[in-house]
CSV table of C-alpha atoms and ligand atoms in Angstrom, one decimal:
chain,number,residue,atom,x,y,z
A,1,UNK,CA,0.0,0.0,0.0
A,2,UNK,CA,1.4,3.4,-0.9
A,3,UNK,CA,1.4,6.4,1.5
A,4,UNK,CA,-1.4,8.1,-0.4
A,5,UNK,CA,-3.5,4.9,-0.4
A,6,UNK,CA,-3.1,4.7,3.3
A,7,UNK,CA,-4.0,8.3,3.7
A,8,UNK,CA,-7.2,8.0,1.7
A,9,UNK,CA,-8.1,4.8,3.7
A,10,UNK,CA,-7.6,6.7,6.9
A,11,UNK,CA,-9.9,9.5,5.7
A,12,UNK,CA,-12.7,6.9,5.5
A,13,UNK,CA,-12.3,5.5,9.0
A,14,UNK,CA,-15.3,6.1,11.3
A,15,UNK,CA,-13.1,6.5,14.4
A,16,UNK,CA,-9.5,7.5,14.8
A,17,UNK,CA,-7.2,4.5,14.4
A,18,UNK,CA,-5.1,3.5,17.4
A,19,UNK,CA,-1.5,4.8,17.5
A,20,UNK,CA,1.2,2.5,16.3
A,21,UNK,CA,3.1,1.2,19.3
A,22,UNK,CA,6.8,1.8,19.0
A,23,UNK,CA,10.1,1.1,20.7
A,24,UNK,CA,13.1,3.3,20.8
A,25,UNK,CA,16.3,2.2,18.9
A,26,UNK,CA,19.3,2.8,21.1
A,27,UNK,CA,21.6,5.7,20.1
A,28,UNK,CA,19.3,7.0,17.4
A,29,UNK,CA,16.1,9.0,17.1
A,30,UNK,CA,14.4,6.3,15.1
A,31,UNK,CA,11.7,4.1,16.5
A,32,UNK,CA,10.7,0.5,15.7
A,33,UNK,CA,7.0,0.0,15.0
A,34,UNK,CA,5.6,-3.0,17.0
A,35,UNK,CA,3.1,-5.3,15.3
A,36,UNK,CA,2.4,-8.5,17.2
A,37,UNK,CA,4.1,-9.9,20.4
A,38,UNK,CA,4.8,-13.6,20.3
A,39,UNK,CA,5.8,-15.3,23.5
A,40,UNK,CA,7.3,-18.7,24.1
A,41,UNK,CA,6.4,-20.6,27.3
A,42,UNK,CA,8.8,-22.6,29.6
A,43,UNK,CA,11.9,-22.0,27.6
A,44,UNK,CA,14.4,-22.3,30.5
A,45,UNK,CA,14.4,-25.6,32.3
A,46,UNK,CA,14.7,-24.1,35.8
A,47,UNK,CA,11.6,-21.9,35.2
A,48,UNK,CA,9.6,-24.9,33.9
A,49,UNK,CA,10.5,-26.7,37.2
A,50,UNK,CA,9.5,-23.8,39.4
A,51,UNK,CA,6.1,-23.7,37.6
A,52,UNK,CA,5.7,-27.4,38.4
A,53,UNK,CA,6.6,-28.9,35.0
A,54,UNK,CA,9.1,-31.3,33.6
A,55,UNK,CA,12.5,-29.7,32.7
A,56,UNK,CA,12.9,-31.8,29.6
A,57,UNK,CA,12.8,-30.1,26.2
A,58,UNK,CA,9.3,-30.4,24.9
A,59,UNK,CA,7.9,-29.0,21.6
A,60,UNK,CA,7.6,-25.2,22.1
A,61,UNK,CA,4.3,-23.6,22.7
A,62,UNK,CA,3.4,-20.0,22.1
A,63,UNK,CA,0.9,-17.3,23.2
A,64,UNK,CA,0.5,-13.7,22.1
A,65,UNK,CA,0.2,-10.4,23.7
A,66,UNK,CA,-1.5,-7.5,21.8
A,67,UNK,CA,1.2,-5.3,20.2
A,68,UNK,CA,-0.3,-2.3,22.1
A,69,UNK,CA,0.8,-3.9,25.3
A,70,UNK,CA,4.4,-2.6,24.9
A,71,UNK,CA,5.2,0.2,27.3
A,72,UNK,CA,8.6,2.0,27.3
A,73,UNK,CA,8.2,5.0,29.5
A,74,UNK,CA,9.8,3.3,32.5
A,75,UNK,CA,6.5,2.6,34.3
A,76,UNK,CA,4.3,-0.5,34.8
A,77,UNK,CA,0.8,0.4,35.9
A,78,UNK,CA,-0.3,-2.4,38.3
A,79,UNK,CA,-3.3,-4.0,36.6
A,80,UNK,CA,-6.8,-4.5,38.1
A,81,UNK,CA,-8.3,-7.8,39.0
A,82,UNK,CA,-5.2,-9.5,40.2
A,83,UNK,CA,-3.4,-9.8,43.6
A,84,UNK,CA,-0.4,-11.7,42.2
A,85,UNK,CA,1.3,-10.0,39.3
A,86,UNK,CA,4.7,-11.5,38.4
A,87,UNK,CA,7.8,-10.3,36.6
A,88,UNK,CA,9.4,-12.4,33.9
A,89,UNK,CA,12.6,-10.9,32.3
A,90,UNK,CA,13.1,-11.9,28.7
A,91,UNK,CA,15.3,-11.3,25.6
A,92,UNK,CA,13.2,-9.5,23.1
A,93,UNK,CA,13.8,-10.3,19.4
A,94,UNK,CA,12.5,-7.7,16.9
A,95,UNK,CA,11.9,-8.8,13.3
A,96,UNK,CA,12.7,-6.5,10.4
A,97,UNK,CA,11.3,-8.9,7.8
A,98,UNK,CA,8.7,-11.7,7.9
A,99,UNK,CA,7.9,-14.9,6.1
A,100,UNK,CA,6.5,-18.4,6.3
A,101,UNK,CA,8.4,-21.6,6.6
A,102,UNK,CA,11.7,-19.9,7.4
A,103,UNK,CA,14.6,-22.2,7.7
A,104,UNK,CA,16.6,-22.3,11.0
A,105,UNK,CA,19.7,-21.4,9.0
A,106,UNK,CA,18.1,-18.3,7.6
A,107,UNK,CA,16.1,-17.2,10.6
A,108,UNK,CA,18.6,-14.6,12.0
A,109,UNK,CA,18.6,-12.8,8.7
A,110,UNK,CA,15.1,-11.6,9.6
A,111,UNK,CA,16.1,-10.0,13.0
A,112,UNK,CA,16.4,-6.2,13.3
A,113,UNK,CA,17.7,-6.2,16.8
A,114,UNK,CA,17.3,-7.2,20.4
A,115,UNK,CA,16.0,-5.7,23.7
A,116,UNK,CA,15.3,-6.3,27.3
A,117,UNK,CA,11.6,-6.9,28.0
A,118,UNK,CA,9.3,-8.0,30.8
A,119,UNK,CA,6.5,-10.5,30.3
A,120,UNK,CA,4.3,-9.3,33.1
A,121,UNK,CA,1.8,-11.9,34.2
A,122,UNK,CA,-1.3,-12.0,36.4
A,123,UNK,CA,-0.2,-15.3,37.9
A,124,UNK,CA,-3.4,-15.9,39.9
A,125,UNK,CA,-5.5,-15.6,36.7
A,126,UNK,CA,-3.0,-17.7,34.7
A,127,UNK,CA,-3.3,-20.5,37.4
A,128,UNK,CA,-7.0,-20.3,37.2
A,129,UNK,CA,-7.0,-20.5,33.4
A,130,UNK,CA,-4.7,-23.5,33.5
A,131,UNK,CA,-6.8,-25.4,35.9
A,132,UNK,CA,-10.0,-24.7,34.0
A,133,UNK,CA,-8.5,-25.2,30.5
A,134,UNK,CA,-9.2,-21.6,29.6
A,135,UNK,CA,-7.2,-19.2,27.4
A,136,UNK,CA,-4.4,-17.1,28.9
A,137,UNK,CA,-5.3,-13.6,27.5
A,138,UNK,CA,-6.5,-12.1,30.8
A,139,UNK,CA,-3.3,-13.3,32.4
A,140,UNK,CA,-0.8,-12.3,29.7
A,141,UNK,CA,-2.2,-9.7,27.3
A,142,UNK,CA,-3.5,-6.9,29.5
A,143,UNK,CA,-2.6,-3.3,28.9
A,144,UNK,CA,1.1,-2.4,29.6
A,145,UNK,CA,1.9,-6.1,30.1
A,146,UNK,CA,5.1,-5.8,28.0
A,147,UNK,CA,7.5,-3.2,29.4
A,148,UNK,CA,10.4,-3.1,27.0
A,149,UNK,CA,13.7,-1.1,26.8
A,150,UNK,CA,15.2,0.3,23.6
A,151,UNK,CA,16.2,-2.1,20.9
A,152,UNK,CA,19.8,-2.6,19.9
A,153,UNK,CA,20.3,-3.3,16.2
A,154,UNK,CA,21.9,-6.7,15.4
A,155,UNK,CA,24.2,-4.7,13.1
A,156,UNK,CA,25.8,-3.3,16.3
A,157,UNK,CA,25.9,-6.3,18.5
A,158,UNK,CA,25.4,-9.4,16.3
A,159,UNK,CA,23.1,-12.1,17.5
A,160,UNK,CA,23.6,-12.9,21.3
A,161,UNK,CA,23.2,-16.6,22.2
A,162,UNK,CA,24.9,-16.3,25.6
A,163,UNK,CA,25.3,-13.8,28.3
A,164,UNK,CA,23.8,-13.0,31.7
A,165,UNK,CA,20.1,-12.2,32.0
A,166,UNK,CA,18.9,-11.0,35.4
A,167,UNK,CA,16.2,-9.1,37.2
A,168,UNK,CA,16.1,-7.4,40.6
A,169,UNK,CA,13.3,-5.9,42.6
A,170,UNK,CA,14.2,-2.9,44.9
A,171,UNK,CA,17.9,-3.9,44.4
A,172,UNK,CA,17.4,-7.6,45.5
A,173,UNK,CA,18.2,-10.1,42.7
A,174,UNK,CA,15.3,-12.3,41.9
A,175,UNK,CA,16.1,-13.8,38.5
A,176,UNK,CA,19.5,-14.9,37.2
A,177,UNK,CA,20.3,-17.0,34.2
A,178,UNK,CA,22.2,-17.1,30.9
A,179,UNK,CA,20.8,-16.8,27.4
A,180,UNK,CA,22.6,-20.1,26.6
A,181,UNK,CA,20.1,-21.9,28.9
A,182,UNK,CA,17.3,-21.4,26.4
A,183,UNK,CA,15.8,-24.8,25.5
A,184,UNK,CA,14.7,-23.5,22.1
A,185,UNK,CA,17.3,-21.1,20.6
A,186,UNK,CA,16.2,-17.9,18.8
A,187,UNK,CA,16.6,-19.3,15.2
A,188,UNK,CA,14.5,-22.3,16.2
A,189,UNK,CA,11.8,-20.1,17.7
A,190,UNK,CA,11.6,-18.0,14.6
A,191,UNK,CA,11.6,-21.0,12.3
A,192,UNK,CA,8.9,-22.8,14.3
A,193,UNK,CA,6.7,-19.7,14.7
A,194,UNK,CA,6.9,-19.2,10.9
A,195,UNK,CA,5.3,-22.5,10.3
A,196,UNK,CA,2.2,-21.5,12.2
A,197,UNK,CA,2.1,-17.8,11.4
A,198,UNK,CA,3.1,-15.7,8.4
A,199,UNK,CA,5.6,-13.6,10.3
A,200,UNK,CA,5.5,-9.9,9.6
A,201,UNK,CA,7.9,-7.0,9.9
A,202,UNK,CA,7.5,-5.4,13.3
A,203,UNK,CA,6.6,-8.7,15.0
A,204,UNK,CA,8.5,-9.1,18.3
A,205,UNK,CA,9.2,-12.3,20.2
A,206,UNK,CA,9.6,-12.6,24.0
A,207,UNK,CA,11.9,-15.6,24.2
A,208,UNK,CA,11.2,-17.0,27.7
A,209,UNK,CA,12.3,-16.3,31.2
A,210,UNK,CA,14.9,-17.9,33.6
A,211,UNK,CA,13.8,-19.1,37.0
A,212,UNK,CA,13.1,-16.8,40.0
A,213,UNK,CA,9.8,-15.2,38.8
A,214,UNK,CA,7.9,-13.5,41.6
A,215,UNK,CA,5.3,-11.0,42.6
A,216,UNK,CA,5.6,-7.2,42.5
A,217,UNK,CA,3.7,-4.5,44.3
A,218,UNK,CA,3.0,-0.8,43.7
A,219,UNK,CA,6.0,1.2,44.6
A,220,UNK,CA,8.5,-1.5,43.6
A,221,UNK,CA,11.4,-0.7,41.3
A,222,UNK,CA,12.2,-3.4,38.8
A,223,UNK,CA,15.7,-3.4,37.2
A,224,UNK,CA,16.5,-5.9,34.5
A,225,UNK,CA,19.7,-6.5,32.5
A,226,UNK,CA,20.9,-8.6,29.6
A,227,UNK,CA,24.7,-8.7,29.1
A,228,UNK,CA,25.4,-7.1,25.7
A,229,UNK,CA,22.1,-5.3,25.4
A,230,UNK,CA,21.8,-3.1,28.5
A,231,UNK,CA,19.6,-2.4,31.5
A,232,UNK,CA,16.0,-1.2,32.0
A,233,UNK,CA,14.4,0.3,35.1
A,234,UNK,CA,10.6,0.0,35.5
A,235,UNK,CA,8.6,1.6,38.4
A,236,UNK,CA,5.5,-0.3,39.4
A,237,UNK,CA,2.8,2.4,39.8
B,301,MN,MN1,7.2,-15.4,29.7
């Protein structure tokens, strides 16, 4: 679609379209437009165990957050209808190009860059959904459920497959792991996702969390870090 086609379409909309969610690109004034947010479950063995599951590598499973769930202003508004909201620090993978049936060997060619993100989770509602066999959206895809830091282009740092990933609350370390502990590696995640979805430019992937997830409260300060990417600070408000 050309820019003028887009403009004429937008003139016919009966209500204003939602703003495109974006993430900053480190060391530039440019921003990355976020399309969908794909998340992989139980991608670190120690986290699978703490959630009561087998640590063995099983076929990956995915869930989505709405793209508008990204928030990058350094705050996380505590959501309603939950008394047990957990942090999950994750490597964020941002796609510059999409495709279907992407080969593992070609997968990293589609990556624009990487960031530090939080897959915030209403754990009480997730546990209820699991026990009743219901979908996870209320637990995972609420507003501002994906605080993310600026993206670092792969052209600057390459494609990290190892390095410390950690999270602290009020200065006390809660989560500590290494990217090399991922059961499904980033190229495998992209390749598998592309069999089920036609991936699109702007899609981002949250690649799973190491062990140590736990609850946050209003007033807490979350800091999270991934070796070669950087740090984020998020105030729970
Ligand atoms: Mn997660």
